[in-house]
Amino acid sequence: SLAGQMSETMRKLQGSDKLTEKNVESSVKEVRRALLDADVNLKVVNSLIKDVKARALGEKVLEGVKPGQQFIKIIYDELARIMGSEATPLARKDASAESPTVILLAGLQGAGKTTAAAKLALYCKSEAKPRRVLLCACDVYRPAAIEQLKTLGASIDTEVFAMGTDVEPERIAREAISYAKKNKFDTVIVDTAGRQVIDTKLMAELKRVKNSVTPDEILLVVDAMTGQEAANLTRAFNDAVGITGAILTKLDGDTRGGAALSVKQVSGRPIKFVGVGEKVEKLEPFYPERMASRILG
Amino acid sequence: SSLSKEDLEPVLQQFKTTLIGKNVAQNIAEKIVQSVGASVEGKRLESMKSVKSAVREALHDALTRLLTPKQSTEVLADIEKVNAIERRPFVIVVCGVNGVGKSTSLAKTCFYLQKHGKKVLIAACDTFRAGAVEQLKTHAACLNVELYHQGYGKDAATVAKEAVRRGTEIGVDVVLVDTAGRMQHNEPLMRALAKLVSVNQPDRIFFVGEALVGNDAVDQLSSFNKALMDFQKVPNPRLIDGIILTKFDTIDDKVGAAVSMVYTTGQPIVFVGVGQTYYDLRKVSTSVLVNALLR
Ligand SMILES: Nc1nc2c(ncn2[C@@H]2O[C@H](COP(=O)(O)OP(=O)(O)OP(=O)(O)O)[C@@H](O)[C@H]2O)c(=O)[nH]1
Ligand SMILES: Nc1nc2c(ncn2[C@@H]2O[C@H](COP(=O)(O)OP(=O)(O)OP(=O)(O)O)[C@@H](O)[C@H]2O)c(=O)[nH]1
Ligand SMILES: [Mg+2]
Ligand SMILES: [Mg+2]
């Protein structure tokens, strides 16, 4: 129809029949602002926008959609894709395995590792085929860390293997595995002391713990409200010990959790769980699409 | 020539990005940069000076003014005044979200006060988290100081009140009150904190925030103050008096949280935590902060 041809010509004249630098400019600004507000690392934001523009510009604008809206949808899809297409399960060796599945938790001070250890234990015990879980107290530095884990373990009727604070963590972990084998535990969750990557002694210790028990899972525990440093700390832990996944904690707060994107983007490893409260049942599997919309706000 | 909006815009944008990269909250970086832009617009550019260095200088001054405390952050003089004139212990409450370093900072503050000859009592008013009381028991034993606690489950405001009573009885100079971590929008927990403050009328309320926090710093501080304002049923509710910024040793040079927190509350950074031992509590150096932000 003539009216249709007119509006088609108008669209071509306005340049709105393909995505162009100009017609997505204000959406780019909006997205950039939203991602930075969500604490996504500045470098990660810049490279994400650059990649998406490289692919999206020149694309045909969909019927009934404004170019800016389409660009935002492309960003959202890309975020969800980066986050992972679906929830990734926790490592679990076959029932016939000779030794238990070992899950090692690591991360910065106060991120929520000890709480996450207990939460994971409860999660494992509540699976369709319940696991027999042993918790292992390898934080020999923090005052009353062992007591904290023991109290949490008692609250979920789960045994905690500890050897006090005068034994090296790598030996505690090794003996926990032998204890687990003897007593038919199929999963051992190892809590460790908070540490920074620049602390060479503590990073060497973490490597020794890793080497002494060859974990099936090394999960980086990250506080969801971490700001720009999230990307660096992830890269550093990953370079030092190689993580297999992450747990993002304290998502019951209002923070948008852009650290999740930095963690995934930098390590290539999936976020497996999120902590959504202080209580031991407050652990949920990670849903990539939910996180993508939370980050975009 | 004088500085025009057009000259300034790209330079201001660049500095805004620098500040965001240093972990200053986005809105705050924006406000600071805008106000610096307004302060230099129309000014004459000195010969041999670039627009960038003129803006950098103005930004350096603005940040220095923001981060320099308006009055002394030295708490010792105030403690002595209260002890001498009101003949009672000086009461300090620490508060903040989960895992930021409240209990550790409290222990470090105890060590600092003891080094200056003060007699201290620690009050275990985190009556909820697993191992919280044992954590303080360990510190109290190391510091050779009394710990007042009633274990777990008791109302924190009441435990604090009885701790201050005990502190008065035994004639301590300072009572340090530890509280449980809480998310700023958890209403029941924020009401409980407001109650502890209004019942006990502490001399200082120190918000403990970690240097790692991103944009949430702004919401944490404004929400804690709002809750203290709204939930205390008194005419002059006590609000946050100062900030303890922890984990300063874990952020490399991304010191921006200091700016976000001070800008949001107008209150100073009283101490910086630079590690996990009792010696790791410092006074903040404004010039060190500003230089880290602008390099
Ligand atoms: N609201 C909330 N609090 C949490 C969550 N996970 C942990 N916490 C709290 O965060 C604080 C720190 O948790 P911990 O488990 O002690 O942290 P950690 O990593 O073991 O600390 P270090 O051993 O000192 O490095 C505690 O108050 C926990 O109750 C969560 O998902 N939501
Ligand atoms: N590197 C470093 N670690 C710190 C600093 N301050 C505290 N920590 C560590 O952070 C972790 C948490 O400290 P806590 O004092 O238990 O924190 P909290 O705020 O009392 O935690 P909750 O009571 O569970 O909310 C511990 O491992 C501390 O040793 C600091 O300045 N630097
Ligand atoms: Mg721990
Ligand atoms: Mg505490």
XYZ file of C-alpha atoms and ligand atoms in Angstrom:
658
model
C 0.000 0.000 0.000
C 1.049 3.585 -0.485
C 0.903 4.310 3.244
C 3.126 1.292 3.854
C 5.592 2.462 1.184
C 5.607 5.930 2.748
C 6.464 4.649 6.202
C 9.061 2.297 4.685
C 10.684 5.270 2.933
C 10.505 7.284 6.157
C 12.238 4.451 8.012
C 14.981 4.206 5.388
C 15.433 8.004 5.475
C 15.641 8.020 9.253
C 18.215 5.253 8.965
C 16.083 3.232 11.302
C 15.863 0.150 9.157
C 19.317 -0.964 10.245
C 21.026 -0.579 13.616
C 23.524 2.268 13.290
C 26.004 3.930 15.618
C 23.686 6.922 15.735
C 20.347 5.264 16.405
C 21.693 3.124 19.257
C 23.855 5.865 20.770
C 21.516 6.779 23.629
C 20.829 3.105 24.409
C 24.567 2.446 24.533
C 24.868 5.241 27.108
C 21.937 3.811 29.069
C 23.385 0.298 29.058
C 26.840 1.491 30.027
C 25.397 3.480 32.910
C 23.263 0.519 34.077
C 26.167 -1.935 33.987
C 28.528 0.389 35.861
C 25.802 1.110 38.392
C 25.508 -2.662 38.837
C 29.239 -2.846 39.689
C 30.332 -4.580 36.516
C 34.044 -3.936 36.046
C 34.769 -0.961 33.770
C 36.987 -2.962 31.379
C 34.391 -5.755 31.185
C 31.678 -3.165 30.362
C 33.767 -1.575 27.629
C 34.697 -4.859 25.950
C 31.106 -6.174 26.186
C 29.674 -3.069 24.498
C 32.416 -3.126 21.867
C 31.726 -6.812 21.049
C 27.962 -6.367 20.906
C 28.217 -3.242 18.705
C 30.575 -5.039 16.340
C 27.989 -7.764 15.836
C 24.775 -5.753 16.109
C 25.490 -2.699 13.965
C 24.205 -3.208 10.450
C 21.596 -5.691 11.651
C 18.097 -5.181 10.361
C 15.695 -3.474 12.793
C 12.756 -5.720 13.637
C 9.199 -4.694 12.754
C 7.576 -2.552 15.455
C 10.758 -2.261 17.504
C 12.821 0.878 18.065
C 16.550 0.482 17.256
C 17.488 1.424 20.832
C 15.152 -1.204 22.309
C 16.518 -3.837 19.961
C 20.060 -3.025 21.004
C 19.130 -3.419 24.673
C 17.531 -6.794 23.908
C 20.749 -7.884 22.156
C 22.754 -6.812 25.212
C 20.393 -8.722 27.511
C 20.694 -11.873 25.375
C 24.460 -11.529 25.325
C 24.548 -11.120 29.131
C 22.413 -14.219 29.603
C 24.617 -16.115 27.160
C 27.796 -15.066 28.993
C 26.264 -16.035 32.340
C 25.735 -19.547 31.034
C 22.865 -21.088 29.166
C 21.598 -23.148 32.094
C 22.306 -23.974 35.731
C 25.514 -26.004 36.127
C 25.411 -28.912 38.579
C 27.788 -29.436 41.483
C 30.470 -32.083 40.935
C 29.401 -35.549 42.056
C 31.455 -38.658 41.512
C 29.830 -41.869 40.558
C 28.468 -43.982 43.445
C 31.117 -46.621 42.758
C 34.012 -44.154 43.130
C 36.875 -45.150 45.429
C 37.232 -41.773 47.085
C 34.720 -39.067 47.999
C 33.816 -36.045 45.894
C 35.904 -33.171 47.276
C 34.661 -29.589 47.132
C 37.150 -26.875 48.119
C 35.948 -23.366 48.963
C 38.251 -20.333 48.648
C 37.947 -16.572 48.558
C 38.618 -13.238 50.193
C 38.067 -12.516 53.879
C 34.423 -12.330 54.909
C 32.987 -13.395 51.532
C 30.788 -16.067 53.125
C 32.845 -19.280 52.728
C 32.147 -20.882 56.112
C 28.412 -20.199 55.801
C 28.487 -21.468 52.185
C 30.194 -24.687 53.297
C 27.284 -25.455 55.623
C 24.739 -24.376 53.018
C 26.290 -26.672 50.411
C 26.316 -29.524 52.907
C 22.582 -29.094 53.496
C 21.988 -28.832 49.749
C 23.885 -32.066 49.099
C 22.002 -33.883 51.843
C 18.674 -32.707 50.396
C 19.329 -33.898 46.841
C 17.001 -36.493 45.324
C 19.653 -39.088 46.051
C 20.977 -37.625 49.340
C 24.731 -37.505 49.787
C 26.616 -38.400 52.940
C 28.520 -35.194 53.667
C 31.540 -34.472 55.841
C 32.555 -30.868 56.524
C 36.265 -30.140 56.973
C 37.592 -27.203 59.028
C 40.804 -25.975 57.391
C 40.737 -22.364 58.611
C 43.358 -22.460 61.345
C 43.752 -18.689 61.633
C 40.476 -16.897 62.216
C 39.455 -16.793 65.904
C 36.747 -19.403 66.531
C 36.454 -20.368 62.838
C 36.354 -24.049 63.768
C 33.696 -23.381 66.403
C 31.666 -21.480 63.811
C 31.751 -24.435 61.399
C 31.006 -26.919 64.179
C 27.985 -24.891 65.307
C 26.720 -24.700 61.728
C 27.351 -28.419 61.225
C 25.454 -29.296 64.391
C 22.484 -27.218 63.232
C 22.187 -29.433 60.128
C 23.170 -32.650 61.827
C 26.398 -32.866 59.804
C 29.742 -34.015 61.119
C 32.683 -31.612 61.046
C 36.210 -32.997 60.766
C 38.696 -30.745 62.596
C 42.183 -31.100 64.061
C 42.430 -27.781 65.888
C 44.537 -24.809 64.855
C 48.041 -26.233 65.308
C 47.935 -28.635 62.363
C 48.650 -27.593 58.777
C 45.528 -27.252 56.624
C 46.834 -29.610 53.931
C 47.230 -32.347 56.541
C 43.750 -31.686 58.001
C 42.271 -31.994 54.501
C 44.186 -35.190 53.749
C 43.112 -36.802 57.018
C 39.520 -35.708 56.418
C 39.530 -37.666 53.154
C 40.839 -40.832 54.882
C 38.257 -40.370 57.608
C 35.578 -39.950 54.959
C 36.612 -43.143 53.162
C 36.626 -45.117 56.421
C 33.224 -43.841 57.414
C 31.565 -44.007 54.005
C 31.073 -40.271 53.405
C 30.715 -39.655 49.669
C 31.281 -35.878 49.746
C 33.792 -33.744 51.656
C 33.366 -29.955 51.741
C 36.533 -28.106 52.763
C 36.315 -24.624 54.324
C 39.483 -22.528 54.146
C 40.689 -19.243 55.626
C 39.974 -15.996 53.804
C 43.013 -14.860 51.853
C 44.180 -12.393 49.254
C 46.135 -13.390 46.217
C 48.978 -11.028 47.031
C 49.603 -13.032 50.221
C 52.157 -15.451 48.776
C 52.365 -17.640 51.898
C 48.613 -18.182 52.062
C 48.334 -18.773 48.316
C 51.117 -21.376 48.570
C 49.134 -22.991 51.392
C 45.976 -23.071 49.272
C 47.916 -24.781 46.480
C 49.233 -27.350 48.971
C 45.684 -28.058 50.191
C 44.591 -28.438 46.564
C 47.472 -30.791 45.769
C 46.921 -32.889 48.876
C 43.269 -33.727 48.094
C 42.826 -33.084 44.344
C 39.383 -31.486 44.589
C 36.631 -32.257 42.085
C 35.371 -28.727 42.528
C 37.192 -25.522 43.527
C 34.587 -22.844 44.119
C 35.498 -19.178 44.476
C 33.179 -17.557 47.014
C 32.494 -13.928 46.080
C 30.457 -11.287 47.902
C 27.820 -9.936 45.477
C 28.478 -6.341 46.558
C 32.140 -6.415 45.486
C 32.920 -3.466 43.287
C 35.553 -2.921 40.619
C 38.034 -5.311 42.267
C 35.899 -8.403 41.443
C 37.516 -8.901 38.037
C 41.085 -8.732 39.371
C 40.529 -10.988 42.333
C 38.865 -13.618 40.140
C 41.674 -13.560 37.613
C 44.229 -13.835 40.393
C 42.564 -16.794 42.152
C 41.976 -18.526 38.853
C 45.611 -18.078 37.790
C 46.802 -19.298 41.172
C 44.673 -22.415 41.733
C 42.281 -22.739 38.821
C 38.654 -22.453 39.887
C 35.892 -24.705 38.538
C 33.065 -22.410 39.516
C 31.871 -19.731 41.916
C 29.297 -19.035 44.601
C 27.931 -15.487 44.726
C 26.840 -14.596 48.276
C 24.651 -11.978 49.946
C 22.334 -11.574 46.974
C 19.481 -10.962 49.404
C 20.830 -7.421 49.626
C 19.861 -4.828 47.042
C 23.088 -4.887 45.124
C 22.600 -5.708 41.443
C 25.550 -8.086 41.551
C 27.523 -7.063 38.492
C 30.418 -8.909 40.090
C 28.755 -12.038 38.654
C 29.454 -10.855 35.124
C 33.049 -9.959 35.956
C 33.592 -13.382 37.579
C 32.134 -15.326 34.637
C 33.755 -13.186 31.968
C 37.208 -13.302 33.551
C 37.346 -16.973 34.576
C 35.075 -18.557 31.998
C 33.733 -20.630 34.895
C 30.051 -20.824 35.842
C 28.500 -19.418 38.952
C 26.871 -22.499 40.444
C 25.008 -21.155 43.479
C 23.879 -17.927 45.056
C 23.542 -17.149 48.751
C 20.296 -15.349 49.532
C 20.359 -15.035 53.303
C 22.249 -15.831 56.484
C 20.362 -18.997 57.356
C 21.738 -22.307 56.232
C 18.840 -23.092 53.888
C 19.370 -19.831 51.973
C 21.246 -21.245 49.013
C 19.814 -21.402 45.498
C 21.116 -22.669 42.195
C 22.235 -19.894 39.892
C 19.788 -18.890 37.137
C 21.657 -17.013 34.382
C 18.659 -15.195 32.917
C 17.521 -13.956 36.330
C 20.992 -12.605 36.978
C 21.143 -10.930 33.569
C 17.920 -8.982 34.202
C 18.972 -8.132 37.748
C 22.252 -6.692 36.485
C 20.604 -4.690 33.715
C 18.146 -3.368 36.277
C 41.516 32.170 26.900
C 38.858 31.088 29.358
C 37.601 27.546 29.894
C 34.401 26.773 28.029
C 31.911 23.994 28.589
C 33.104 22.426 25.295
C 36.753 22.451 26.389
C 35.841 20.898 29.701
C 33.345 18.187 28.723
C 35.749 15.551 27.304
C 38.244 16.111 30.124
C 35.523 15.820 32.788
C 34.259 12.601 31.183
C 37.744 11.166 31.266
C 38.205 11.969 34.949
C 34.770 10.556 35.728
C 35.816 7.275 34.084
C 39.079 7.309 36.051
C 37.196 7.688 39.335
C 34.727 4.910 38.435
C 37.658 2.643 37.570
C 38.997 3.404 41.040
C 35.721 2.121 42.576
C 34.030 5.472 43.272
C 30.244 4.971 42.953
C 29.047 6.133 39.545
C 26.580 8.814 40.723
C 29.105 10.256 43.109
C 31.873 10.348 40.503
C 29.419 12.204 38.286
C 28.451 14.759 40.949
C 32.047 15.454 41.927
C 33.188 15.897 38.353
C 30.215 18.146 37.510
C 30.890 20.406 40.479
C 34.591 20.623 39.592
C 33.576 21.506 36.025
C 31.274 24.239 37.295
C 34.012 25.624 39.534
C 36.534 26.072 36.699
C 34.182 27.037 33.848
C 34.795 30.590 32.658
C 38.106 30.790 34.478
C 41.190 31.943 32.648
C 43.547 29.158 31.626
C 47.087 30.019 32.818
C 49.678 30.110 30.055
C 51.497 26.831 29.469
C 48.760 24.944 31.300
C 46.535 22.376 29.601
C 42.790 22.065 30.242
C 43.486 18.614 31.650
C 45.994 19.807 34.239
C 43.730 22.702 35.273
C 40.854 20.288 35.858
C 43.144 17.785 37.562
C 44.274 20.452 39.998
C 40.693 21.500 40.789
C 39.673 17.845 41.203
C 42.657 17.230 43.493
C 41.517 20.139 45.680
C 37.863 19.069 45.681
C 38.744 15.505 46.714
C 41.147 16.754 49.374
C 38.464 19.017 50.825
C 35.919 16.194 50.777
C 38.171 13.677 52.485
C 39.716 15.982 55.095
C 37.760 15.570 58.335
C 35.899 18.715 59.434
C 36.959 18.177 63.020
C 39.412 15.947 64.778
C 38.697 12.243 64.463
C 40.837 11.575 67.516
C 38.506 9.823 69.893
C 40.885 9.758 72.893
C 40.252 13.378 73.947
C 36.489 12.843 73.874
C 36.842 9.670 75.926
C 38.816 11.532 78.563
C 36.283 14.324 78.697
C 33.341 11.968 79.222
C 35.229 9.889 81.800
C 36.279 12.969 83.779
C 33.138 15.104 83.579
C 30.334 12.557 83.334
C 32.119 9.869 85.320
C 30.965 7.033 83.097
C 32.402 4.836 80.353
C 32.504 6.137 76.793
C 30.343 3.840 74.665
C 31.187 2.982 71.047
C 28.882 0.868 68.863
C 30.041 -0.702 65.578
C 27.511 -1.580 62.896
C 27.441 -2.600 59.242
C 26.474 -5.330 56.819
C 27.669 -8.940 57.040
C 31.328 -9.900 56.958
C 32.855 -6.418 56.592
C 35.142 -6.633 59.626
C 33.126 -5.211 62.563
C 34.304 -7.713 65.200
C 37.923 -7.600 64.012
C 37.893 -3.767 63.892
C 36.421 -3.721 67.382
C 39.274 -5.889 68.655
C 41.814 -3.659 66.873
C 40.214 -0.559 68.413
C 40.434 -2.198 71.840
C 44.165 -2.782 71.292
C 44.606 0.844 70.177
C 42.791 2.186 73.252
C 44.738 -0.071 75.595
C 48.025 1.143 74.086
C 46.873 4.623 75.110
C 46.238 3.506 78.656
C 42.469 3.065 78.483
C 40.612 0.336 80.358
C 38.158 -1.374 78.008
C 35.168 -3.730 78.233
C 33.927 -5.550 75.118
C 30.195 -6.265 74.805
C 29.132 -9.237 72.670
C 25.905 -7.921 71.196
C 25.943 -10.131 68.112
C 23.712 -12.699 69.749
C 22.859 -14.433 66.518
C 25.694 -15.585 64.254
C 27.374 -18.967 64.776
C 30.643 -18.505 66.640
C 30.249 -14.734 67.140
C 30.628 -14.855 70.916
C 33.512 -17.367 70.745
C 35.274 -15.131 68.226
C 35.164 -12.256 70.743
C 36.117 -14.569 73.627
C 39.292 -15.429 71.729
C 40.107 -11.747 71.139
C 39.326 -10.827 74.743
C 41.704 -13.513 75.974
C 44.473 -12.302 73.623
C 43.917 -8.691 74.642
C 43.560 -9.532 78.324
C 40.301 -7.624 78.533
C 36.899 -8.529 79.977
C 34.163 -9.686 77.644
C 30.558 -9.133 78.680
C 28.203 -11.596 76.974
C 24.937 -13.416 77.550
C 25.505 -16.031 74.881
C 23.029 -16.342 72.019
C 19.382 -15.498 71.520
C 19.107 -12.574 73.952
C 17.906 -9.123 72.899
C 20.996 -7.183 71.817
C 19.803 -3.830 73.218
C 19.384 -5.369 76.671
C 22.761 -7.110 76.581
C 24.339 -3.766 75.643
C 22.578 -2.007 78.508
C 23.788 -4.583 81.022
C 27.288 -4.443 79.552
C 27.422 -0.689 80.113
C 26.145 -1.226 83.648
C 28.926 -3.769 84.203
C 31.461 -1.409 82.642
C 30.364 1.385 84.964
C 30.576 -0.971 87.948
C 34.168 -1.972 87.256
C 35.157 1.534 86.213
C 36.231 1.012 82.587
C 36.965 4.016 80.378
C 35.379 2.562 77.235
C 32.722 -0.031 76.391
C 33.017 -1.382 72.841
C 29.748 -2.854 71.551
C 29.852 -5.424 68.728
C 26.665 -5.964 66.747
C 25.495 -8.557 64.224
C 25.926 -7.961 60.507
C 22.677 -6.941 58.825
C 21.500 -6.043 55.329
C 20.426 -2.397 55.152
C 16.890 -3.182 53.946
C 16.150 -5.940 56.431
C 13.574 -3.991 58.438
C 13.381 -6.143 61.585
C 17.169 -6.142 61.921
C 17.435 -2.405 61.233
C 14.733 -1.746 63.843
C 16.709 -3.870 66.309
C 19.822 -1.760 65.678
C 17.841 1.457 66.124
C 16.515 0.091 69.406
C 20.018 -0.769 70.637
C 21.107 2.779 69.849
C 18.098 4.543 71.331
C 18.138 2.453 74.535
C 21.874 2.924 75.061
C 22.584 6.402 73.610
C 26.191 5.554 72.672
C 28.829 8.264 72.427
C 29.892 7.051 69.003
C 28.279 4.973 66.271
C 30.909 3.771 63.816
C 29.740 2.323 60.514
C 32.100 -0.378 59.328
C 32.344 -0.660 55.557
C 34.779 -2.544 53.430
C 36.903 -0.888 50.781
C 35.933 -3.653 48.328
C 32.278 -2.606 48.158
C 31.040 -1.080 44.926
C 28.014 1.122 44.361
C 26.212 -0.530 47.284
C 28.328 1.627 49.636
C 26.053 4.570 48.965
C 22.884 2.610 49.679
C 24.355 0.946 52.765
C 25.250 4.228 54.403
C 22.177 6.197 53.475
C 19.885 3.307 54.467
C 21.609 2.730 57.802
C 21.261 6.435 58.614
C 17.671 6.503 57.418
C 16.807 3.497 59.564
C 18.484 5.081 62.598
C 16.530 8.262 61.863
C 13.149 6.615 61.263
C 13.126 3.776 63.763
C 14.395 5.504 66.907
C 11.400 6.905 68.743
C 13.319 9.886 70.116
C 13.418 13.588 69.157
C 17.158 13.681 68.380
C 18.059 10.276 67.031
C 21.748 9.349 67.124
C 23.170 8.771 63.654
C 26.457 7.474 62.215
C 29.383 9.518 63.587
C 32.235 8.016 61.652
C 33.358 5.297 59.302
C 35.840 2.481 59.742
C 36.988 1.463 56.277
C 38.309 -2.115 56.320
C 40.230 -4.392 53.968
C 42.133 -1.439 52.607
C 44.995 -3.870 52.000
C 42.930 -5.905 49.518
C 42.010 -3.291 46.933
C 45.319 -2.366 45.345
C 44.719 1.343 44.519
C 40.952 1.190 43.981
C 40.274 3.371 47.040
C 37.062 4.932 45.726
C 34.754 3.447 48.394
C 36.263 6.007 50.786
C 34.922 8.787 48.570
C 31.475 7.194 48.183
C 31.098 6.725 51.936
C 32.323 10.156 53.046
C 30.315 11.904 50.326
C 27.122 10.066 51.330
C 27.316 10.731 55.068
C 29.460 13.832 55.423
C 31.134 11.880 58.218
C 34.876 11.189 58.336
C 36.852 8.003 58.053
C 38.029 7.459 61.603
C 40.174 4.375 60.984
C 41.317 2.264 58.075
C 41.771 -1.508 58.430
C 44.860 -2.718 56.613
C 45.038 -6.347 57.621
C 43.887 -8.939 60.105
C 46.109 -8.326 63.154
C 45.687 -5.836 66.002
C 48.407 -3.625 64.538
C 46.501 -3.228 61.272
C 44.454 -0.176 62.192
C 45.598 3.163 60.827
C 44.518 6.753 60.567
C 43.695 7.531 56.966
C 46.006 9.829 55.034
C 43.978 12.160 52.821
C 46.894 12.782 50.466
C 47.525 9.044 50.047
C 43.848 8.568 49.125
C 43.710 11.472 46.673
C 46.928 10.459 44.951
C 45.674 6.876 44.568
C 42.433 8.195 43.036
C 44.121 10.402 40.491
C 47.016 8.265 39.356
N 22.640 -11.750 54.313
C 23.529 -12.707 53.998
N 24.578 -12.912 54.799
C 25.447 -13.889 54.474
C 25.303 -14.695 53.314
N 26.340 -15.574 53.299
C 27.092 -15.325 54.380
N 26.542 -14.302 55.099
C 27.039 -13.670 56.315
O 28.259 -13.029 55.994
C 29.120 -13.025 57.147
C 30.442 -13.653 56.777
O 30.231 -15.030 56.519
P 31.366 -16.138 56.775
O 30.798 -17.433 56.322
O 31.882 -16.038 58.173
O 32.477 -15.613 55.779
P 33.906 -16.258 55.497
O 34.219 -16.105 54.057
O 33.978 -17.654 56.010
O 34.847 -15.302 56.344
P 36.398 -15.556 56.683
O 36.525 -16.985 57.098
O 36.696 -14.604 57.771
O 37.139 -15.246 55.439
C 28.354 -13.767 58.237
O 27.679 -12.803 58.996
C 27.367 -14.603 57.465
O 26.221 -14.913 58.215
C 24.170 -14.447 52.456
O 23.951 -15.075 51.418
N 23.323 -13.447 52.850
N 42.679 -8.299 54.829
C 41.863 -7.802 55.758
N 40.954 -8.608 56.341
C 40.175 -8.081 57.290
C 40.241 -6.716 57.698
N 39.307 -6.521 58.665
C 38.688 -7.701 58.865
N 39.221 -8.650 58.041
C 38.833 -10.060 57.929
O 37.509 -10.116 57.423
C 36.871 -11.297 57.941
C 35.564 -10.900 58.593
O 35.833 -10.146 59.756
P 34.791 -10.042 60.956
O 35.404 -9.122 61.946
O 34.358 -11.382 61.415
O 33.582 -9.321 60.203
P 32.179 -8.948 60.807
O 31.721 -7.692 60.171
O 32.235 -8.911 62.301
O 31.296 -10.156 60.307
P 29.833 -10.558 60.778
O 29.773 -10.349 62.256
O 29.692 -11.986 60.392
O 28.890 -9.671 60.041
C 37.860 -11.931 58.908
O 38.573 -12.947 58.207
C 38.803 -10.804 59.247
O 40.085 -11.226 59.632
C 41.217 -5.873 57.037
O 41.357 -4.671 57.292
N 41.993 -6.469 56.079
Mg 35.261 -18.496 57.353
Mg 31.114 -9.927 63.701
